[in-house]
Structure formats: structure tokens, C-alpha cells
PDB file of C-alpha atoms in Angstrom:
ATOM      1  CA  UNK A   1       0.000   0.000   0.000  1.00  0.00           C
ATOM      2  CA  UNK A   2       1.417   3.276  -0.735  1.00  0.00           C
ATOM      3  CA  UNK A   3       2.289   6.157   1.512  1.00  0.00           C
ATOM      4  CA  UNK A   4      -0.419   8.281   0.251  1.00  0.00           C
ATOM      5  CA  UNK A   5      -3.258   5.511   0.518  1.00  0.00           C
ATOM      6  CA  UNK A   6      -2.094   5.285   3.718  1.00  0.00           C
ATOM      7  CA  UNK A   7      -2.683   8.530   4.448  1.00  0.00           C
ATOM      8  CA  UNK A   8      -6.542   8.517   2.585  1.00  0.00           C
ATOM      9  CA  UNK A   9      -7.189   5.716   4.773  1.00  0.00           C
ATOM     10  CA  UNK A  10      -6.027   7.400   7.608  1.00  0.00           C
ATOM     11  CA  UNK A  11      -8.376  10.339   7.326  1.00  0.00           C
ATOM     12  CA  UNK A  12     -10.791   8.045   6.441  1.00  0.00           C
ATOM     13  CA  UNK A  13     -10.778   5.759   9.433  1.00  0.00           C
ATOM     14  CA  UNK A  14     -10.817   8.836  11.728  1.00  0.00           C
ATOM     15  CA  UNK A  15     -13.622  10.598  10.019  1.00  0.00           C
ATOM     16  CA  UNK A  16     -15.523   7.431  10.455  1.00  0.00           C
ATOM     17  CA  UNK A  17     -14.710   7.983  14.623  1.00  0.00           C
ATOM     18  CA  UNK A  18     -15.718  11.252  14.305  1.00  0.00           C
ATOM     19  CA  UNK A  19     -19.108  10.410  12.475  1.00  0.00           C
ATOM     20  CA  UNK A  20     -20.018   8.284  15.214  1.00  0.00           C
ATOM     21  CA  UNK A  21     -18.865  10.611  17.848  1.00  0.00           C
ATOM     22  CA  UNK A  22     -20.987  13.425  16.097  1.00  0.00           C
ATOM     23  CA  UNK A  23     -24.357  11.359  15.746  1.00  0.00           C
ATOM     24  CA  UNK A  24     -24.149  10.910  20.049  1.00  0.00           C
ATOM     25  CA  UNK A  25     -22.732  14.165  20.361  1.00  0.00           C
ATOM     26  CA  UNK A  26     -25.925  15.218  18.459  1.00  0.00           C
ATOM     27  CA  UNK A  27     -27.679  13.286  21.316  1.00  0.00           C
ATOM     28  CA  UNK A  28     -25.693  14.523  23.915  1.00  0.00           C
ATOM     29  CA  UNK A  29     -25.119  18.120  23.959  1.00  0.00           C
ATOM     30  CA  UNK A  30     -28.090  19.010  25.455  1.00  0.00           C
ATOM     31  CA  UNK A  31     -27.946  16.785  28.242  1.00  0.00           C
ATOM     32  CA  UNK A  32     -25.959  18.764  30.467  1.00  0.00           C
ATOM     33  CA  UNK A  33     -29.173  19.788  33.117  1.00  0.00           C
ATOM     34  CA  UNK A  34     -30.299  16.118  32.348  1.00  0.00           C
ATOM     35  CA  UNK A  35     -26.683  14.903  33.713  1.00  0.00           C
ATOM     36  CA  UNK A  36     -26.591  16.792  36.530  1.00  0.00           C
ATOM     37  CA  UNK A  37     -29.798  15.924  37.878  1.00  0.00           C
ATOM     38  CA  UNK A  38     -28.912  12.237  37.911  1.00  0.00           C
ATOM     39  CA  UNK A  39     -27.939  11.218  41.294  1.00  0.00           C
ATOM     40  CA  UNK A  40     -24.252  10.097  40.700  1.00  0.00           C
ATOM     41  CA  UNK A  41     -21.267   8.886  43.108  1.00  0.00           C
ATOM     42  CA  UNK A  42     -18.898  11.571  44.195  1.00  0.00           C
ATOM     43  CA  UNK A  43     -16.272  10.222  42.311  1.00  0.00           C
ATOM     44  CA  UNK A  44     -18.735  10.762  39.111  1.00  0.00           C
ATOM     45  CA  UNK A  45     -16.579  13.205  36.755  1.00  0.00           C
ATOM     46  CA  UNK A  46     -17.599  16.847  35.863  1.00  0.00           C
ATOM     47  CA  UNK A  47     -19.876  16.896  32.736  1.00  0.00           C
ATOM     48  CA  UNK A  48     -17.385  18.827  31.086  1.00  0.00           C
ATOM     49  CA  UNK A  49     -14.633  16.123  31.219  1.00  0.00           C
ATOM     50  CA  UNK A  50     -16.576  14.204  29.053  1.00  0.00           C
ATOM     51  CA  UNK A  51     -16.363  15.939  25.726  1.00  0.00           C
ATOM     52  CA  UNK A  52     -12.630  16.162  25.873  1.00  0.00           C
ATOM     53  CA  UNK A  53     -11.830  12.759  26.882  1.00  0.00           C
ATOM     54  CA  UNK A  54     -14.338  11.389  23.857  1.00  0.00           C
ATOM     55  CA  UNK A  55     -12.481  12.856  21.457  1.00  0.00           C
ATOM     56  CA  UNK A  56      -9.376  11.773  21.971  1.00  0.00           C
ATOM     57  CA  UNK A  57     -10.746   8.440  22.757  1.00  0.00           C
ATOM     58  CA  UNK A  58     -12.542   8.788  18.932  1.00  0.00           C
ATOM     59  CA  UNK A  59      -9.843   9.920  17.460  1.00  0.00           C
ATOM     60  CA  UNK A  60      -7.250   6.560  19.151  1.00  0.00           C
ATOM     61  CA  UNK A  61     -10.179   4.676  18.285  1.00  0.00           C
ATOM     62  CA  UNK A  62      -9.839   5.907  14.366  1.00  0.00           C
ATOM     63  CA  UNK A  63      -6.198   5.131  14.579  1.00  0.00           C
ATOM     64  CA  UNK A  64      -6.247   1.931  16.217  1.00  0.00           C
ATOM     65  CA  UNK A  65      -8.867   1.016  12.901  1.00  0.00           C
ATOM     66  CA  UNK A  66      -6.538   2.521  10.699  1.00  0.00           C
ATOM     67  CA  UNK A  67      -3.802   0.230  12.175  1.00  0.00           C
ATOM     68  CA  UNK A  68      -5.813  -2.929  11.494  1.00  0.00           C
ATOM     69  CA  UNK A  69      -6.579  -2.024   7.921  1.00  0.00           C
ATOM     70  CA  UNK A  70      -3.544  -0.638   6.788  1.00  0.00           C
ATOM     71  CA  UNK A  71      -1.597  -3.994   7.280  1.00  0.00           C
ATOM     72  CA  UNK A  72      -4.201  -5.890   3.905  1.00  0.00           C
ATOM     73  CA  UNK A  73      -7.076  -3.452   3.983  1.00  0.00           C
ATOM     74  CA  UNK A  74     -10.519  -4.371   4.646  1.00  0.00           C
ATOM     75  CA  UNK A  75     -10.774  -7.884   3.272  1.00  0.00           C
ATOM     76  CA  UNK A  76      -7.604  -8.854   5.458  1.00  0.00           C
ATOM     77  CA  UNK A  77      -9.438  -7.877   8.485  1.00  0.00           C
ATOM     78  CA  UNK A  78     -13.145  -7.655   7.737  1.00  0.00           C
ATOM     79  CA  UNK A  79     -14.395  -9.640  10.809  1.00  0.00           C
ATOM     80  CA  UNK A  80     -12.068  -7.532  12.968  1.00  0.00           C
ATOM     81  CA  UNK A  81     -13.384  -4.084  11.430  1.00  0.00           C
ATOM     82  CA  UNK A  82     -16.700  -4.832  10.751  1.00  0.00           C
ATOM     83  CA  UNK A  83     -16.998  -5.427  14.590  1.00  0.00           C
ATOM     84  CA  UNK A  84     -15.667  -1.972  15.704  1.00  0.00           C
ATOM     85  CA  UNK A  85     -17.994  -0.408  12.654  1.00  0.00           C
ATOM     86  CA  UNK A  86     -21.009  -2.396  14.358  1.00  0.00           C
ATOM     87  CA  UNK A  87     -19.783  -0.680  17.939  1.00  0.00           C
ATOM     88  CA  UNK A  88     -19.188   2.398  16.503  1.00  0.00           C
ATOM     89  CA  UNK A  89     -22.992   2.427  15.533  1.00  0.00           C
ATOM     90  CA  UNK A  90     -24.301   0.848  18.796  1.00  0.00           C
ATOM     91  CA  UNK A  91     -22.203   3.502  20.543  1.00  0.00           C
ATOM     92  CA  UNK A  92     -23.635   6.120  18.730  1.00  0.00           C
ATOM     93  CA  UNK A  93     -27.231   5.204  19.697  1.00  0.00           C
ATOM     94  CA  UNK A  94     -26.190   4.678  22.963  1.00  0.00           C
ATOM     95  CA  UNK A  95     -26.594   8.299  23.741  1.00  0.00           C
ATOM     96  CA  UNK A  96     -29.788   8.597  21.962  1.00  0.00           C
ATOM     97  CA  UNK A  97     -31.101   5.955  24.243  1.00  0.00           C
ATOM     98  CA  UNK A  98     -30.229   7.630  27.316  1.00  0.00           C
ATOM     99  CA  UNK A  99     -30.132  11.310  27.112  1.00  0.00           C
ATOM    100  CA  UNK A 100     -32.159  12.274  24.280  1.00  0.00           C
ATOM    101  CA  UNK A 101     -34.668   9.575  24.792  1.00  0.00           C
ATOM    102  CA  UNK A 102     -33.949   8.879  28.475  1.00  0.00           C
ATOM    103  CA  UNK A 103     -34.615   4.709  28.302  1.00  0.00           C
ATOM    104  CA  UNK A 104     -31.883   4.166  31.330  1.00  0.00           C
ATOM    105  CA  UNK A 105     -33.085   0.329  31.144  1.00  0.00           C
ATOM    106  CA  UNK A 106     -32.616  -0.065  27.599  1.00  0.00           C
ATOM    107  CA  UNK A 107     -29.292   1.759  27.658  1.00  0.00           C
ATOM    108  CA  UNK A 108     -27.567   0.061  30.590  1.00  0.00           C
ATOM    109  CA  UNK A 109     -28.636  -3.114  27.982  1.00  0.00           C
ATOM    110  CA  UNK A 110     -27.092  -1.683  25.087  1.00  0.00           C
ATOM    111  CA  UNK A 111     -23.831  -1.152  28.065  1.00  0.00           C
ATOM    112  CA  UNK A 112     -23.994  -5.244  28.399  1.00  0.00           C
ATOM    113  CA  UNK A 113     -23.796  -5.760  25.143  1.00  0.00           C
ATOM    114  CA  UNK A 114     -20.818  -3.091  23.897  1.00  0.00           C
ATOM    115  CA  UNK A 115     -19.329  -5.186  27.171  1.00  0.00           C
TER     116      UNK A 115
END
């Protein structure tokens, strides 16, 4: 593969992350009051944390994909990256489920099964 298909598939693989990340941040960014009106342990971070720790955990996650792929592309590792493309999805509508639609049972399911 050459240097600059790595590259394509670089941005590519991140701007997949960042797809997903913008569908629950969608979701998400009015949830602020909703979070802190949830009872929560005092070890529970500050809403704000979360936005800046997601995107950096998006953006490894893009990279990690890119990783996989680059060594045969996506027929040398379609089971692998069709899984994280299936989590990236379910973890997308994982915020939909709980703070734009506010199903706490169905979401602490969907939890089980990213687990």
C-alpha cells in the first residue's frame, strides 16, 4: 500500500470515529441539566470532562482502525473491522437511548452488550 493511501485511509478511518462521535454528540449536547440531575457517586466526573476525553478516545479509536486495515485493507481484516464499525454504531445510539430519549433500562442493555 502506498504512503499516500495510507494517508486517505487514515483520514478516512478517523472521520468514520468522528461520524459516530458526532451522531451521540448530536444526542448529547443538550444533556448537560439532564446529567446533573442524575444522582451520581462523588467520584462521578464533571460533565465537562466528558467531551474532551471522547475525542481523543474517537480519534485513538480511528487510529487503532486505521492500524488494522492498513496492514491488507478491509478484506484482510473484515471480521475484525466490521466489529468496531457495528460498535461504533451501537455507541452512537447509545446516547440517543439515554439522554435524548432517556430509556436508562434499555441503555444500561445496550452497556452489556458493547461489554
Amino acid at each position: 500500500m502506498s504512503r499516500s493511501q495510507q494517508i486517505v485511509g487514515l483520514v478516512v478511518w478517523i472521520m468514520i470515529s468522528f461520524a459516530a462521535a458526532a451522531i451521540g454528540g448530536i444526542a448529547s449536547a443538550t444533556a448537560g441539566s439532564f446529567y446533573l440531575d442524575l444522582e451520581r457517586p462523588s467520584w462521578a466526573p464533571p460533565a465537562g470532562l466528558f467531551s474532551p476525553v471522547w475525542t481523543v478516545l474517537y480519534l485513538l479509536q480511528g487510529i487503532a482502525s486505521w492500524l488494522v486495515w492498513r496492514v491488507g485493507g478491509f478484506s484482510a481484516a473484515r471480521t475484525a473491522l466490521t466489529l468496531f464499525l457495528v460498535q461504533l454504531a451501537v455507541n452512537a445510539v447509545w446516547s440517543w437511548i439515554f439522554f435524548s430519549w432517556r430509556l436508562g433500562a434499555l441503555a444500561f442493555f445496550e452497556i452489556l452488550v458493547l461489554w
